[in-house]
Amino acid sequence: MSLRTLCISLLVAACLVMVVLPVQAESAGSSPVKVIYQTPFSSDPHWTTNNPSSDYWDPSGGMYHFSLEPSTGNYAYIPIDSMEGSFTFEYDVTFDRVDDGAAFRFGVTGTEMDFNKGPNVISMFSNGKHENIMSLHLVTVGNREMEVNSQSDDELTSGTIAYKGSTVRFELNKTYHVTITYDDDRKITIMQVSDKASGDEIWSYFINTVGDVRNMNRIYLGSRGDYGSMNVYARGYIDNVRLTQPAPAITSVQTTVSPTEETTVPPVTTKKTPVIPTHLPADTTGSPTDTTESPMGALLAVFALGITGILGVLCGRKKS
């Protein structure tokens, strides 16, 4: 190989490195999260339950079976470290039965595991006055209860938030992916429900949280706090449970934000849900706002300088 060819080859290699490495560094450093708990139910998760005949791991399907009945106080849970700050909770669910008067409740809560007592953030799928609707239910540390559901123009009860969109109902024997995002900085909680098969979002809405939501130490499903009629059931399977929090940045770049009296955000929209009011905070994803500086930048500089030095020596020899 001639010296001229070698010089050109090294120059091309240096250019490729300068293009590829920054892209890889940016991809590796995007949206870091800390996993608090996750299970695909491929093995027994060993959840604690007071009704193992109804709530149990199903090894044949690799899912967790539940059958919740009001006024029985049945539960299944897994303990977690007491949580502070923003989080994202997600799972898949399939119902084969939801009787009139029955409800499925699943989320993160405190030791009492009573959906009426704070703190908790719980998703709910129920059948009753309004057939097969979805709800986001929240109780703060100070026991302020808030709830919004997918029934249009619902007759408001204490703590219920008006949902102005078209009514959205869930179906039996269809798998849904549920995501609950709590943003502690902006004090907002969002529930999103998607069709697992198609990926289409069918319903989402939010609660502006008044008060703190913290010190939750269990992932829980059950009927504690539900004193309805017995012999009705919400039955099915959950899968792919995952609870995460934004990971702290190792090295952050300080940014300055000009204070404003009010921030606005584009709504969390779906084909079937209305535009969310513009008084929402600017970021409803729960992702950290600080950017992470990758160590790949320093390695890139050293590598490029090394190639430049080699080129200089080789070209100098050529001239001599």
Short mmCIF file of C-alpha atoms in Angstrom, two decimals:
data_model
loop_
_atom_site.label_atom_id
_atom_site.label_comp_id
_atom_site.label_asym_id
_atom_site.label_seq_id
_atom_site.Cartn_x
_atom_site.Cartn_y
_atom_site.Cartn_z
CA MET A 1 0.00 0.00 0.00
CA SER A 2 1.40 3.43 -0.98
CA LEU A 3 1.84 6.21 1.56
CA ARG A 4 -0.73 8.31 -0.29
CA THR A 5 -3.34 5.51 -0.09
CA LEU A 6 -2.62 4.99 3.60
CA CYS A 7 -3.07 8.70 4.33
CA ILE A 8 -6.42 8.78 2.51
CA SER A 9 -7.64 5.63 4.32
CA LEU A 10 -6.81 7.06 7.73
CA LEU A 11 -8.52 10.33 6.86
CA VAL A 12 -11.70 8.51 5.82
CA ALA A 13 -11.61 6.47 9.04
CA ALA A 14 -11.30 9.62 11.12
CA CYS A 15 -14.32 11.16 9.40
CA LEU A 16 -16.43 8.06 10.00
CA VAL A 17 -15.51 7.98 13.69
CA MET A 18 -16.44 11.65 14.09
CA VAL A 19 -19.90 10.94 12.63
CA VAL A 20 -20.75 7.58 14.24
CA LEU A 21 -19.54 7.98 17.83
CA PRO A 22 -21.61 11.06 18.71
CA VAL A 23 -24.75 9.34 17.42
CA GLN A 24 -24.04 6.25 19.53
CA ALA A 25 -23.33 8.37 22.60
CA GLU A 26 -26.57 10.32 22.19
CA SER A 27 -28.59 7.12 21.76
CA ALA A 28 -27.03 5.44 24.79
CA GLY A 29 -27.64 8.49 27.01
CA SER A 30 -31.28 9.17 26.13
CA SER A 31 -34.08 8.90 28.69
CA PRO A 32 -32.25 6.97 31.42
CA VAL A 33 -34.53 5.22 33.90
CA LYS A 34 -34.16 3.38 37.18
CA VAL A 35 -36.11 0.13 37.28
CA ILE A 36 -37.88 -0.27 40.63
CA TYR A 37 -39.61 -3.52 39.73
CA GLN A 38 -40.44 -5.54 36.63
CA THR A 39 -41.63 -9.02 35.77
CA PRO A 40 -42.82 -10.69 32.56
CA PHE A 41 -44.20 -13.56 34.70
CA SER A 42 -41.97 -16.06 32.92
CA SER A 43 -41.30 -17.45 36.40
CA ASP A 44 -43.21 -17.34 39.67
CA PRO A 45 -43.02 -13.75 41.00
CA HIS A 46 -43.96 -14.92 44.52
CA TRP A 47 -46.52 -12.21 45.15
CA THR A 48 -48.20 -12.30 48.55
CA THR A 49 -51.94 -13.00 48.46
CA ASN A 50 -54.67 -13.88 50.94
CA ASN A 51 -56.62 -15.78 48.27
CA PRO A 52 -54.30 -18.13 46.37
CA SER A 53 -57.23 -19.90 44.71
CA SER A 54 -58.14 -16.67 42.90
CA ASP A 55 -54.87 -14.75 42.59
CA TYR A 56 -51.92 -16.83 41.38
CA TRP A 57 -49.15 -17.21 38.84
CA ASP A 58 -50.24 -19.20 35.79
CA PRO A 59 -47.15 -21.05 34.48
CA SER A 60 -48.92 -22.31 31.34
CA GLY A 61 -49.54 -18.81 30.02
CA GLY A 62 -46.71 -16.99 31.77
CA MET A 63 -49.14 -14.48 33.28
CA TYR A 64 -50.74 -13.69 36.65
CA HIS A 65 -54.37 -14.68 37.15
CA PHE A 66 -56.73 -12.56 39.26
CA SER A 67 -60.36 -12.81 40.32
CA LEU A 68 -61.49 -9.89 42.46
CA GLU A 69 -64.74 -9.89 44.43
CA PRO A 70 -66.13 -6.94 46.43
CA SER A 71 -66.41 -7.14 50.24
CA THR A 72 -63.87 -9.96 50.49
CA GLY A 73 -60.77 -7.81 51.01
CA ASN A 74 -58.72 -10.09 48.78
CA TYR A 75 -55.36 -8.81 47.59
CA ALA A 76 -52.10 -9.69 45.88
CA TYR A 77 -49.00 -7.53 46.19
CA ILE A 78 -45.23 -7.31 45.97
CA PRO A 79 -43.30 -4.98 48.31
CA ILE A 80 -41.03 -2.30 46.87
CA ASP A 81 -38.75 0.34 48.35
CA SER A 82 -40.72 3.38 49.54
CA MET A 83 -40.98 5.71 46.55
CA GLU A 84 -40.40 9.42 46.31
CA GLY A 85 -40.78 11.54 43.18
CA SER A 86 -41.86 10.88 39.61
CA PHE A 87 -42.54 7.38 38.29
CA THR A 88 -44.05 5.38 35.43
CA PHE A 89 -46.12 2.27 36.09
CA GLU A 90 -47.20 0.04 33.20
CA TYR A 91 -48.67 -3.39 32.56
CA ASP A 92 -50.78 -5.49 30.19
CA VAL A 93 -54.24 -6.71 31.16
CA THR A 94 -56.85 -9.02 29.61
CA PHE A 95 -60.35 -9.47 31.07
CA ASP A 96 -62.51 -12.53 30.49
CA ARG A 97 -65.16 -11.45 33.00
CA VAL A 98 -66.24 -8.17 34.63
CA ASP A 99 -69.67 -8.52 36.23
CA ASP A 100 -72.04 -5.68 36.98
CA GLY A 101 -70.79 -4.19 40.25
CA ALA A 102 -67.27 -5.64 39.96
CA ALA A 103 -64.02 -3.69 39.55
CA PHE A 104 -60.36 -4.39 38.86
CA ARG A 105 -57.92 -2.13 40.70
CA PHE A 106 -54.16 -2.22 40.15
CA GLY A 107 -51.43 0.28 40.96
CA VAL A 108 -48.99 1.46 43.61
CA THR A 109 -50.07 2.06 47.19
CA GLY A 110 -49.11 2.19 50.83
CA THR A 111 -49.16 -0.55 53.45
CA GLU A 112 -52.94 -0.42 54.06
CA MET A 113 -53.72 -1.31 50.43
CA ASP A 114 -57.13 0.39 50.71
CA PHE A 115 -57.92 2.41 47.58
CA ASN A 116 -59.85 4.92 49.71
CA LYS A 117 -56.82 5.76 51.86
CA GLY A 118 -53.69 7.58 50.74
CA PRO A 119 -51.25 7.41 49.37
CA ASN A 120 -52.10 5.50 46.20
CA VAL A 121 -52.22 5.84 42.42
CA ILE A 122 -54.48 3.17 40.95
CA SER A 123 -55.93 2.24 37.57
CA MET A 124 -59.45 0.83 37.58
CA PHE A 125 -61.59 -1.09 35.08
CA SER A 126 -65.18 -1.45 36.29
CA ASN A 127 -68.70 -2.40 35.27
CA GLY A 128 -71.66 -0.72 36.89
CA LYS A 129 -73.79 2.35 36.26
CA HIS A 130 -71.65 3.04 33.22
CA GLU A 131 -70.74 -0.20 31.50
CA ASN A 132 -67.06 -1.17 31.18
CA ILE A 133 -65.30 2.13 31.82
CA MET A 134 -61.72 2.93 32.76
CA SER A 135 -60.67 5.20 35.63
CA LEU A 136 -57.60 6.84 37.10
CA HIS A 137 -57.87 7.01 40.89
CA LEU A 138 -55.51 8.88 43.20
CA VAL A 139 -55.33 9.63 46.93
CA THR A 140 -52.67 11.99 48.26
CA VAL A 141 -50.70 11.68 51.49
CA GLY A 142 -53.22 14.07 53.04
CA ASN A 143 -56.08 11.73 51.96
CA ARG A 144 -57.42 13.98 49.23
CA GLU A 145 -59.17 11.66 46.78
CA MET A 146 -59.37 12.39 43.04
CA GLU A 147 -60.68 10.32 40.16
CA VAL A 148 -61.44 10.65 36.45
CA ASN A 149 -63.09 8.05 34.21
CA SER A 150 -63.80 7.45 30.55
CA GLN A 151 -67.55 8.13 30.81
CA SER A 152 -68.59 11.30 29.01
CA ASP A 153 -70.32 13.97 31.13
CA ASP A 154 -70.43 11.75 34.16
CA GLU A 155 -72.65 12.72 37.05
CA LEU A 156 -69.97 14.05 39.34
CA THR A 157 -69.45 12.64 42.79
CA SER A 158 -67.12 13.97 45.47
CA GLY A 159 -63.60 14.03 44.10
CA THR A 160 -64.60 13.04 40.55
CA ILE A 161 -63.16 15.14 37.72
CA ALA A 162 -65.26 15.92 34.64
CA TYR A 163 -64.18 14.16 31.45
CA LYS A 164 -65.56 15.99 28.41
CA GLY A 165 -64.58 13.55 25.69
CA SER A 166 -66.59 10.79 24.06
CA THR A 167 -67.27 7.74 26.20
CA VAL A 168 -64.65 5.01 25.78
CA ARG A 169 -65.32 1.46 26.96
CA PHE A 170 -63.03 -1.52 27.28
CA GLU A 171 -63.89 -4.96 25.89
CA LEU A 172 -63.55 -8.47 27.23
CA ASN A 173 -60.96 -10.86 25.76
CA LYS A 174 -58.84 -8.02 24.42
CA THR A 175 -55.39 -7.18 25.78
CA TYR A 176 -54.70 -3.59 26.81
CA HIS A 177 -51.44 -1.87 27.71
CA VAL A 178 -51.87 0.58 30.58
CA THR A 179 -49.39 3.32 31.47
CA ILE A 180 -49.63 5.64 34.47
CA THR A 181 -47.15 8.51 34.61
CA TYR A 182 -46.77 10.67 37.70
CA ASP A 183 -44.73 13.87 37.33
CA ASP A 184 -43.83 15.08 40.80
CA ASP A 185 -42.38 18.41 39.63
CA ARG A 186 -45.56 19.43 37.83
CA LYS A 187 -47.93 17.55 40.12
CA ILE A 188 -49.76 15.82 37.31
CA THR A 189 -50.77 12.17 36.79
CA ILE A 190 -51.73 10.72 33.40
CA MET A 191 -53.31 7.37 32.54
CA GLN A 192 -53.04 6.03 29.00
CA VAL A 193 -54.72 2.87 27.70
CA SER A 194 -53.72 1.31 24.38
CA ASP A 195 -54.83 -1.67 22.34
CA LYS A 196 -51.92 -4.07 22.81
CA ALA A 197 -52.30 -5.72 19.40
CA SER A 198 -52.49 -2.56 17.28
CA GLY A 199 -50.65 -0.12 19.55
CA ASP A 200 -53.46 2.41 19.10
CA GLU A 201 -54.22 4.54 22.14
CA ILE A 202 -57.93 4.32 22.97
CA TRP A 203 -58.16 6.59 26.02
CA SER A 204 -56.01 8.91 28.09
CA TYR A 205 -56.65 11.62 30.63
CA PHE A 206 -55.00 13.36 33.54
CA ILE A 207 -55.38 14.56 37.09
CA ASN A 208 -53.82 17.76 38.36
CA THR A 209 -52.57 16.47 41.70
CA VAL A 210 -53.27 18.75 44.63
CA GLY A 211 -50.94 17.52 47.36
CA ASP A 212 -48.10 15.03 47.60
CA VAL A 213 -48.03 11.43 46.41
CA ARG A 214 -45.14 9.62 48.08
CA ASN A 215 -44.15 6.82 50.49
CA MET A 216 -45.88 4.15 48.43
CA ASN A 217 -44.25 0.80 49.06
CA ARG A 218 -46.33 -1.86 47.31
CA ILE A 219 -47.51 -2.83 43.85
CA TYR A 220 -51.01 -4.06 44.55
CA LEU A 221 -54.19 -5.45 43.03
CA GLY A 222 -57.28 -6.26 45.04
CA SER A 223 -60.64 -5.29 46.44
CA ARG A 224 -59.77 -3.84 49.85
CA GLY A 225 -62.00 -0.82 50.49
CA ASP A 226 -64.68 -2.07 48.08
CA TYR A 227 -67.82 -2.92 50.08
CA GLY A 228 -70.14 -3.72 47.20
CA SER A 229 -72.28 -6.79 46.68
CA MET A 230 -70.52 -10.13 46.73
CA ASN A 231 -70.66 -12.93 44.15
CA VAL A 232 -69.63 -10.63 41.31
CA TYR A 233 -66.14 -10.84 39.83
CA ALA A 234 -63.54 -8.99 37.80
CA ARG A 235 -61.41 -11.78 36.36
CA GLY A 236 -58.53 -12.07 33.93
CA TYR A 237 -54.75 -11.88 33.60
CA ILE A 238 -52.00 -9.28 33.97
CA ASP A 239 -48.59 -9.42 32.33
CA ASN A 240 -45.39 -7.40 31.81
CA VAL A 241 -45.56 -5.30 34.97
CA ARG A 242 -42.91 -2.57 35.12
CA LEU A 243 -42.30 0.31 37.54
CA THR A 244 -39.56 2.85 36.79
CA GLN A 245 -38.32 6.24 37.92
CA PRO A 246 -36.17 8.79 36.08
CA ALA A 247 -32.53 7.93 36.74
CA PRO A 248 -30.36 10.70 38.21
CA ALA A 249 -27.98 12.19 35.67
CA ILE A 250 -24.29 11.48 36.28
CA THR A 251 -23.20 14.79 34.78
CA SER A 252 -25.77 17.44 34.05
CA VAL A 253 -25.71 20.67 32.13
CA GLN A 254 -27.41 23.47 34.02
CA THR A 255 -30.12 25.25 32.06
CA THR A 256 -31.91 28.48 32.80
CA VAL A 257 -35.66 28.74 32.40
CA SER A 258 -37.36 32.12 32.35
CA PRO A 259 -40.15 32.26 34.92
CA THR A 260 -43.67 32.50 33.57
CA GLU A 261 -47.03 32.78 35.22
CA GLU A 262 -48.46 29.87 33.29
CA THR A 263 -47.08 27.11 31.07
CA THR A 264 -48.91 25.37 28.27
CA VAL A 265 -48.50 22.04 26.56
CA PRO A 266 -49.92 20.23 23.56
CA PRO A 267 -52.50 17.74 24.84
CA VAL A 268 -52.11 14.00 25.27
CA THR A 269 -54.40 13.16 22.38
CA THR A 270 -55.97 10.09 20.85
CA LYS A 271 -58.42 9.56 18.07
CA LYS A 272 -61.25 9.31 20.58
CA THR A 273 -60.28 11.74 23.34
CA PRO A 274 -60.66 15.51 23.44
CA VAL A 275 -58.02 18.17 23.55
CA ILE A 276 -56.67 18.42 27.10
CA PRO A 277 -56.92 21.98 28.45
CA THR A 278 -53.94 24.21 27.78
CA HIS A 279 -53.23 24.90 31.43
CA LEU A 280 -51.31 21.62 31.64
CA PRO A 281 -47.59 21.73 32.48
CA ALA A 282 -45.06 21.68 29.70
CA ASP A 283 -43.79 18.10 30.11
CA THR A 284 -46.10 15.22 30.97
CA THR A 285 -43.74 12.36 30.26
CA GLY A 286 -42.04 12.09 33.62
CA SER A 287 -38.64 12.10 31.93
CA PRO A 288 -35.77 14.02 33.53
CA THR A 289 -35.16 17.47 32.06
CA ASP A 290 -31.40 17.54 32.63
CA THR A 291 -29.24 16.38 29.76
CA THR A 292 -26.46 13.87 30.23
CA GLU A 293 -22.95 14.49 28.96
CA SER A 294 -21.42 11.35 27.47
CA PRO A 295 -17.76 10.37 28.12
CA MET A 296 -17.58 9.40 24.43
CA GLY A 297 -16.83 13.03 23.59
CA ALA A 298 -13.44 12.89 25.31
CA LEU A 299 -12.57 9.56 23.68
CA LEU A 300 -13.51 10.95 20.29
CA ALA A 301 -11.22 13.95 20.72
CA VAL A 302 -8.25 11.78 21.71
CA PHE A 303 -8.86 9.39 18.82
CA ALA A 304 -9.14 12.20 16.28
CA LEU A 305 -5.97 13.88 17.57
CA GLY A 306 -4.14 10.57 17.33
CA ILE A 307 -5.14 10.08 13.71
CA THR A 308 -4.22 13.69 12.91
CA GLY A 309 -0.78 13.17 14.42
CA ILE A 310 -0.20 9.99 12.43
CA LEU A 311 -1.23 11.76 9.24
CA GLY A 312 1.15 14.61 10.01
CA VAL A 313 4.11 12.28 10.55
CA LEU A 314 3.40 10.22 7.45
CA CYS A 315 2.89 13.23 5.24
CA GLY A 316 6.09 14.79 6.64
CA ARG A 317 8.03 11.67 5.71
CA LYS A 318 6.56 11.76 2.22
CA LYS A 319 7.77 15.32 1.68
CA SER A 320 11.26 14.49 2.97
#
